[in-house]
PDB file of C-alpha atoms in Angstrom:
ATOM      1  CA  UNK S   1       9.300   7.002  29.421  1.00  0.00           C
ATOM      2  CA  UNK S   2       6.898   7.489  26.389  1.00  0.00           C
ATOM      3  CA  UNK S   3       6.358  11.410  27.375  1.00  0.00           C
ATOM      4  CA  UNK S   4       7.823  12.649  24.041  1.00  0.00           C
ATOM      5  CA  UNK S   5       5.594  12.951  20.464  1.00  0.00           C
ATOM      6  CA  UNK S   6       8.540  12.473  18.335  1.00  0.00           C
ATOM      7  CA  UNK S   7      12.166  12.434  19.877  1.00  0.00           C
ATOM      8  CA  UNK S   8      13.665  13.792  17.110  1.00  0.00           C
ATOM      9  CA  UNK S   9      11.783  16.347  14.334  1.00  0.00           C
ATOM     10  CA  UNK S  10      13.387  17.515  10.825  1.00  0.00           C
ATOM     11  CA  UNK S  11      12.846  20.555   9.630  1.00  0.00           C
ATOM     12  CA  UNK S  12      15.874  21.840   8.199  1.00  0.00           C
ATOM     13  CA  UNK S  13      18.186  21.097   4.834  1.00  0.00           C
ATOM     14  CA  UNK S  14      21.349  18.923   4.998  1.00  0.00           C
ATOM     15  CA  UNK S  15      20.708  16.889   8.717  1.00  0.00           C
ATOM     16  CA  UNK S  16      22.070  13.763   9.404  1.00  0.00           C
ATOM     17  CA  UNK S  17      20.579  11.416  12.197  1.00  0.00           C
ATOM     18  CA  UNK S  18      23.046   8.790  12.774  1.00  0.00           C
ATOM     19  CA  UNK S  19      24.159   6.536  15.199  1.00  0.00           C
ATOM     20  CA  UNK S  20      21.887   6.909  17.752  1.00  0.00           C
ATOM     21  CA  UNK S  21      19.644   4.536  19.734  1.00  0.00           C
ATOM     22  CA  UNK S  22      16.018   6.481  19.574  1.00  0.00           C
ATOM     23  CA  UNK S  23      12.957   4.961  21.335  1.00  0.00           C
ATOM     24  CA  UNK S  24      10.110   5.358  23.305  1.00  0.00           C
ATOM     25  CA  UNK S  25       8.264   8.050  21.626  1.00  0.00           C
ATOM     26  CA  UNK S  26       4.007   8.496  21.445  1.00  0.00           C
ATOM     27  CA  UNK S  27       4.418   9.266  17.926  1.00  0.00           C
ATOM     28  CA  UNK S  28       6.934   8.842  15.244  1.00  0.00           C
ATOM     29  CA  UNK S  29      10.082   8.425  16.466  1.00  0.00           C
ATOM     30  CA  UNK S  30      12.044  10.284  13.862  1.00  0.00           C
ATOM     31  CA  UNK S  31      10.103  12.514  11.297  1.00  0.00           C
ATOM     32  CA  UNK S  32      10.383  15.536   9.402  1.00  0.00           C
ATOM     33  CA  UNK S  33       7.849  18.357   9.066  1.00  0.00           C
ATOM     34  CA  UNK S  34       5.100  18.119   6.196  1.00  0.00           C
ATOM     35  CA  UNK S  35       5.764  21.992   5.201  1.00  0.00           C
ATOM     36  CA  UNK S  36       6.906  23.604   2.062  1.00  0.00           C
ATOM     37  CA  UNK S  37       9.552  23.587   0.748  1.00  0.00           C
ATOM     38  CA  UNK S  38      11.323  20.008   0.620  1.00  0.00           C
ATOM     39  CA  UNK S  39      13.783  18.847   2.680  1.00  0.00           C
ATOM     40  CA  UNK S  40      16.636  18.120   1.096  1.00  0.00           C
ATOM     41  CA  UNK S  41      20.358  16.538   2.013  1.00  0.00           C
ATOM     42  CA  UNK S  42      17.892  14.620   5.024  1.00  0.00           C
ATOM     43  CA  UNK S  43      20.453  11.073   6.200  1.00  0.00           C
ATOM     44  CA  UNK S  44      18.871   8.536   8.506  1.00  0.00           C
ATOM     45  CA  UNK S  45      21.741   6.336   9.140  1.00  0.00           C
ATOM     46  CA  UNK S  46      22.925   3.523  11.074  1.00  0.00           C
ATOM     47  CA  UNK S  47      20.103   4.242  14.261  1.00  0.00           C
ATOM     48  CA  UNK S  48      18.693   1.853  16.743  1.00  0.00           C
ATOM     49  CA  UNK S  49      14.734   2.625  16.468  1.00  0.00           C
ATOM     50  CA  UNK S  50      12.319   1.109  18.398  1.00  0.00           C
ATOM     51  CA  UNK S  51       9.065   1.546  20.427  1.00  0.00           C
ATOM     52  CA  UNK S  52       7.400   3.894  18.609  1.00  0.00           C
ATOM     53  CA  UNK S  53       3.512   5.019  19.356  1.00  0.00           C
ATOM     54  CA  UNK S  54       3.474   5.580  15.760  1.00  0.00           C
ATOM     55  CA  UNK S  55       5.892   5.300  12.680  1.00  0.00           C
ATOM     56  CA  UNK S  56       9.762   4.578  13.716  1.00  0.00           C
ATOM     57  CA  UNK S  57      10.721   6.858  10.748  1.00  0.00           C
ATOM     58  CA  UNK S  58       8.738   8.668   8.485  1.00  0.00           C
ATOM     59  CA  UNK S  59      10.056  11.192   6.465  1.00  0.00           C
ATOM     60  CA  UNK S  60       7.715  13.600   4.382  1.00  0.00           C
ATOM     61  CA  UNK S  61       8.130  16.643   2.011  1.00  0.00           C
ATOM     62  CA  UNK S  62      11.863  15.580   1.510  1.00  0.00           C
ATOM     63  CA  UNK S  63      13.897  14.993  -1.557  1.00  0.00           C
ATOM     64  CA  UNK S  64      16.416  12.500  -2.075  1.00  0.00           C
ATOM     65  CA  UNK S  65      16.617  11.212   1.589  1.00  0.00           C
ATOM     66  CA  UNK S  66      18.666   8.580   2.627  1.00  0.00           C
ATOM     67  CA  UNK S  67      17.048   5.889   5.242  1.00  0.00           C
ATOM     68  CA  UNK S  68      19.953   2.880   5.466  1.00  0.00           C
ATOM     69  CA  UNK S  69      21.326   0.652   7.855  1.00  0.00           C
ATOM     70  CA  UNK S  70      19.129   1.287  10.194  1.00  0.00           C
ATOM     71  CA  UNK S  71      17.291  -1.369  12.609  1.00  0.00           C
ATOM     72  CA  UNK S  72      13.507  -0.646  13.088  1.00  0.00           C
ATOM     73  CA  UNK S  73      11.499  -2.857  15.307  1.00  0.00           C
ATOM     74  CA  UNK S  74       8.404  -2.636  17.789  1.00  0.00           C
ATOM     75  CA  UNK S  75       6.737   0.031  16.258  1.00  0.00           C
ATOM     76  CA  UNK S  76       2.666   0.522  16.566  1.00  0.00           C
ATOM     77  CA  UNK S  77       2.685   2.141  13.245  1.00  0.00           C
ATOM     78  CA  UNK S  78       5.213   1.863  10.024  1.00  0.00           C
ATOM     79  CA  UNK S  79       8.844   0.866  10.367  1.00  0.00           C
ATOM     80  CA  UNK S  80       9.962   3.288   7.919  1.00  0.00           C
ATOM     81  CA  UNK S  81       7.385   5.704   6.276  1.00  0.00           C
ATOM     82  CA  UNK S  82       8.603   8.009   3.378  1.00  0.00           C
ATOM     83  CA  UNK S  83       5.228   9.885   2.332  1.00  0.00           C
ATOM     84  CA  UNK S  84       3.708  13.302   1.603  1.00  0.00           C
ATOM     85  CA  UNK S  85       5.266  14.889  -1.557  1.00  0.00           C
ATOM     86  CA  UNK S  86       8.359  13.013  -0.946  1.00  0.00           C
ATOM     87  CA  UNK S  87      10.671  12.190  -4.422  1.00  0.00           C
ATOM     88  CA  UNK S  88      13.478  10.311  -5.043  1.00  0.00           C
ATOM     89  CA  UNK S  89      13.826   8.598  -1.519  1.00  0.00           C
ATOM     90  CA  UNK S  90      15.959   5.577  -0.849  1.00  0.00           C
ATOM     91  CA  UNK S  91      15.513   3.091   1.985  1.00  0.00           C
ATOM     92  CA  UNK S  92      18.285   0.664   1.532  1.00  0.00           C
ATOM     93  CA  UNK S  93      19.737  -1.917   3.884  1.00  0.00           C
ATOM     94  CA  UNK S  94      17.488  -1.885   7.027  1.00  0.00           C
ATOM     95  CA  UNK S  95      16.220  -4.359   9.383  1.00  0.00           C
ATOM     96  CA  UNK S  96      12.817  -3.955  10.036  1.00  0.00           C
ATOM     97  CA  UNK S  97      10.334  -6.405  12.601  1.00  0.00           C
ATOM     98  CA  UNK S  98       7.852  -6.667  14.837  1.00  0.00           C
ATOM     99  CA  UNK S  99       5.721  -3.752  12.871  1.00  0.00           C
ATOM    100  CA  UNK S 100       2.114  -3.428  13.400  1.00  0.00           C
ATOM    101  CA  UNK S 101       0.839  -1.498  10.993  1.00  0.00           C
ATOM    102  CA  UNK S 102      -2.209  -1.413   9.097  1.00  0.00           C
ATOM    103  CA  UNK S 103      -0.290  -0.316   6.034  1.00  0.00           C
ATOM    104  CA  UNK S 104       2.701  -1.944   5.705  1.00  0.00           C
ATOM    105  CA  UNK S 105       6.549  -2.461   7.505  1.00  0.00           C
ATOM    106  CA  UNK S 106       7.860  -0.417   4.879  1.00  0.00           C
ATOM    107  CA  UNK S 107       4.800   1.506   3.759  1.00  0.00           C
ATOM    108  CA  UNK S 108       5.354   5.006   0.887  1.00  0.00           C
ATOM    109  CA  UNK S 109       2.128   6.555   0.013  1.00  0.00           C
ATOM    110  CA  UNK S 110       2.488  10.222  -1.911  1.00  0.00           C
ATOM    111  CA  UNK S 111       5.740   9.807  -2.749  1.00  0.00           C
ATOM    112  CA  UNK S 112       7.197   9.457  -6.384  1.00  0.00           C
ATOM    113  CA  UNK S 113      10.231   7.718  -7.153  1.00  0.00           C
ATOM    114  CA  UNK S 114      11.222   5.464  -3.970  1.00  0.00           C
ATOM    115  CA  UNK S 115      13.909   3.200  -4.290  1.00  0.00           C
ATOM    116  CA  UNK S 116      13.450   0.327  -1.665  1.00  0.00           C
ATOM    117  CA  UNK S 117      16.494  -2.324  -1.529  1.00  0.00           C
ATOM    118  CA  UNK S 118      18.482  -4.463   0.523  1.00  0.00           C
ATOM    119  CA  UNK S 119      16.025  -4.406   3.181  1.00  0.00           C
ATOM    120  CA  UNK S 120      15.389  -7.170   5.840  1.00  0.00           C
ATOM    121  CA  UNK S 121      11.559  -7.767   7.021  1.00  0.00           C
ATOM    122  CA  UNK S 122      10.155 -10.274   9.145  1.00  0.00           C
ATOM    123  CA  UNK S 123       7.381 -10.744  11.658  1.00  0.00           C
ATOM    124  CA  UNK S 124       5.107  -8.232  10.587  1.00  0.00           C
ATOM    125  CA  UNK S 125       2.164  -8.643  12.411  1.00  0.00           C
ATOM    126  CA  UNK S 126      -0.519  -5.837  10.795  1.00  0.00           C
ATOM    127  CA  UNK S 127      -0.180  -6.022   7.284  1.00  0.00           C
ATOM    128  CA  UNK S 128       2.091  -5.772   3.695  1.00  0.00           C
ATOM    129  CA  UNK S 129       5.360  -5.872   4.693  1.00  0.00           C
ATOM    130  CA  UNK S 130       6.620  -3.458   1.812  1.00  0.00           C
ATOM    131  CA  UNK S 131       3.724  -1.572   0.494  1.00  0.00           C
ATOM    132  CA  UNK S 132       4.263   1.382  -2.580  1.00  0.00           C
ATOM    133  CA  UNK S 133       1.152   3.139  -2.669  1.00  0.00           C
ATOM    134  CA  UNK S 134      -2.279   4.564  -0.829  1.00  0.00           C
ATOM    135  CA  UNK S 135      -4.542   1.328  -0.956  1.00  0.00           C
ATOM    136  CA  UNK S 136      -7.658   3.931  -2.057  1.00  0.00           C
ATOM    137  CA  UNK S 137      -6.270   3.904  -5.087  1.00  0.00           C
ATOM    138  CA  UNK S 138      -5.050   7.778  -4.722  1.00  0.00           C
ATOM    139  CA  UNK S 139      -1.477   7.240  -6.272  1.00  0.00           C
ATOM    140  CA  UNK S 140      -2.767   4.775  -8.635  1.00  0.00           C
ATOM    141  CA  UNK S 141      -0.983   7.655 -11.714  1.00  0.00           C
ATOM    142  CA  UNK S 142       2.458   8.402  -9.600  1.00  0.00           C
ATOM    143  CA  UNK S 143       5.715   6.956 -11.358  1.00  0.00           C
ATOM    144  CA  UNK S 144       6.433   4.898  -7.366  1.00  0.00           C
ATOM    145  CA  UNK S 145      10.442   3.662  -8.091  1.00  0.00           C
ATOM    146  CA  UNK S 146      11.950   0.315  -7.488  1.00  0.00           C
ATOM    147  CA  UNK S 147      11.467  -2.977  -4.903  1.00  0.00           C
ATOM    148  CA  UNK S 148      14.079  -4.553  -5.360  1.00  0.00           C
ATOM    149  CA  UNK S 149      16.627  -7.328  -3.336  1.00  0.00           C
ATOM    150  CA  UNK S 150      14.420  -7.388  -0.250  1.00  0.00           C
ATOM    151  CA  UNK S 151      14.097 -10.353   2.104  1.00  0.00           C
ATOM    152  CA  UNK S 152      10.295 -10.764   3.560  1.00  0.00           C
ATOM    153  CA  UNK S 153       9.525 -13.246   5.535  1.00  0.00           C
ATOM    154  CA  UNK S 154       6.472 -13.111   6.803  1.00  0.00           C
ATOM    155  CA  UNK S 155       2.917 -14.819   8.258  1.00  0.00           C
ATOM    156  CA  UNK S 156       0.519 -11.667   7.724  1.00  0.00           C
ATOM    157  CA  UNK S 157      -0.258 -10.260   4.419  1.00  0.00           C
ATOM    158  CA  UNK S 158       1.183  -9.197   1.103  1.00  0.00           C
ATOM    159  CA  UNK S 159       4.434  -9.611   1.585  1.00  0.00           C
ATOM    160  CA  UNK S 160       4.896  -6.555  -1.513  1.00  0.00           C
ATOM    161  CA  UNK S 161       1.725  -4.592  -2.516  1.00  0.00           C
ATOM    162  CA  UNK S 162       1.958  -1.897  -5.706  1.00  0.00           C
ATOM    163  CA  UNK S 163      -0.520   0.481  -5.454  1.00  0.00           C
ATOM    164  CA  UNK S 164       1.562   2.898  -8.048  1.00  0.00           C
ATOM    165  CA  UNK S 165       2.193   3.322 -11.703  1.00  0.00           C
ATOM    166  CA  UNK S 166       6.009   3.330 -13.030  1.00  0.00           C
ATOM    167  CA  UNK S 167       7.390   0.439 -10.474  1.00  0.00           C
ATOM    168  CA  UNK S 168       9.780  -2.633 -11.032  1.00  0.00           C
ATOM    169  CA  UNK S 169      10.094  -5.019  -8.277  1.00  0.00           C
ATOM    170  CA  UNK S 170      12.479  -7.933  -8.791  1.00  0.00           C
ATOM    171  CA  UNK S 171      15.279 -10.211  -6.701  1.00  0.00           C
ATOM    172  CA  UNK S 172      13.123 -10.138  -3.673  1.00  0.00           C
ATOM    173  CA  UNK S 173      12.940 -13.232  -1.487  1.00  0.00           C
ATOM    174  CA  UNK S 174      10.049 -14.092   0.041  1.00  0.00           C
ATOM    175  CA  UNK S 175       8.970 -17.030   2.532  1.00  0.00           C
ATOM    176  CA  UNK S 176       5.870 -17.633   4.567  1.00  0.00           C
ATOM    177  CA  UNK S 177       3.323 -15.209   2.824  1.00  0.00           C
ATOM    178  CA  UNK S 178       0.046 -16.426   3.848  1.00  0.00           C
ATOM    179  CA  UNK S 179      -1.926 -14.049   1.978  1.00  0.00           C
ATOM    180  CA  UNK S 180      -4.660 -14.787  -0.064  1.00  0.00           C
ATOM    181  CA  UNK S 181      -3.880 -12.526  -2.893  1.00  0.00           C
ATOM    182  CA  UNK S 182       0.249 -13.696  -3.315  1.00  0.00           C
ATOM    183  CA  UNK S 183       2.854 -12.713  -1.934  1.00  0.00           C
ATOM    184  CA  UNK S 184       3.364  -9.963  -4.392  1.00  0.00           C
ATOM    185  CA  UNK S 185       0.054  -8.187  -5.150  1.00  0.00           C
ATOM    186  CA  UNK S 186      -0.776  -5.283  -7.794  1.00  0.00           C
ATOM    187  CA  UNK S 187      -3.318  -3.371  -7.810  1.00  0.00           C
ATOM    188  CA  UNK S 188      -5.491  -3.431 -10.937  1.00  0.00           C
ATOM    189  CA  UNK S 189      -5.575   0.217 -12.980  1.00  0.00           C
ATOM    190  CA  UNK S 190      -1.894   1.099 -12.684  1.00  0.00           C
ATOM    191  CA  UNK S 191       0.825   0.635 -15.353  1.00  0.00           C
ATOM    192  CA  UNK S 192       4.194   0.185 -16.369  1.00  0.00           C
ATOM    193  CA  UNK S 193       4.516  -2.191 -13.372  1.00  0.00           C
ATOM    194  CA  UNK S 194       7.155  -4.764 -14.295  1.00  0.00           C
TER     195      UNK S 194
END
């Protein structure tokens, strides 16, 4: 009955969430604490996520976590966040909709290395739907990973954004990006962006 902050909160090594229906939480729904040292070992599998106050899941100060197969809708914030000295995260294979974020569906901001693939986006209502990077311009110099095999479709905004150096993004699909910058934006100053 939306009385919890987050209904489930990471802060060990080697935790798998998985299989679970999780929902109706004030904040994130699933998230890990933003403490030295990272995370590691840290499996989001194969959950049921939805009405969120905030993010569904965001995982921060974690390396090499796993976010896949999940299903991610209704969420006030991002669908799946992976931020906050994160490295080498994947989010592969989720369904994520009905986001209304002002960042993005998808949305990795101080995190180095992200591999997003495989995902499924549509009606995103608040912004990107897959956005690598803080839109100040503060990751402009991190390496950000891969965007790659996605399906967007989407009415709102960017339907991917690069705010990062070091990214590829190719085999995406995208229909009904209404945005007046393209459907796949990049953000002027960064490099290696292919």
């Amino acid at each position: 009955n939306n009385a919890v902050s987050n209904v489930i909160l990471i802060s060990a090594n080697n935790v798998t969430v998985s299989c679970l229906e999780i929902k109706n939480a004030t904040g994130d729904a699933v998230t890990s604490v933003n403490a030295n040292p990272q995370k590691t070992g840290v499996v989001v599998k194969n959950n049921i996520v939805h009405n969120a106050g905030d993010e569904g899941i965001q995982l921060k100060r974690t390396d090499g976590a796993i976010i896949q197969y999940n299903h991610v809708y209704s969420t006030t914030g991002d669908g799946i966040n992976i931020s906050e000295n994160t490295t080498n995260g994947q989010i592969l294979d989720n369904k994520v909709h009905d986001s209304s974020s002002g960042d993005g569906a998808i949305y990795m901001y101080s995190a180095t290395n992200t591999t997003v693939q495989g995902n499924l986006l549509y009606n995103v209502a608040g912004n990107d739907a897959i956005k690598m990077g803080n839109k100040s311009g503060a990751d402009i110099a991190l390496a950000g990973g891969v965007i790659a095999e996605n399906i967007i479709v989407t009415g709102s905004q960017d339907a991917v954004s690069v705010y990062m150096s070091g990214v590829e993004v190719w085999g995406n699909k995208i229909k009904n990006s209404n945005s007046a910058q393209g459907a796949i934006y990049v953000r002027g100053g960064n490099s290696n962006v292919n």
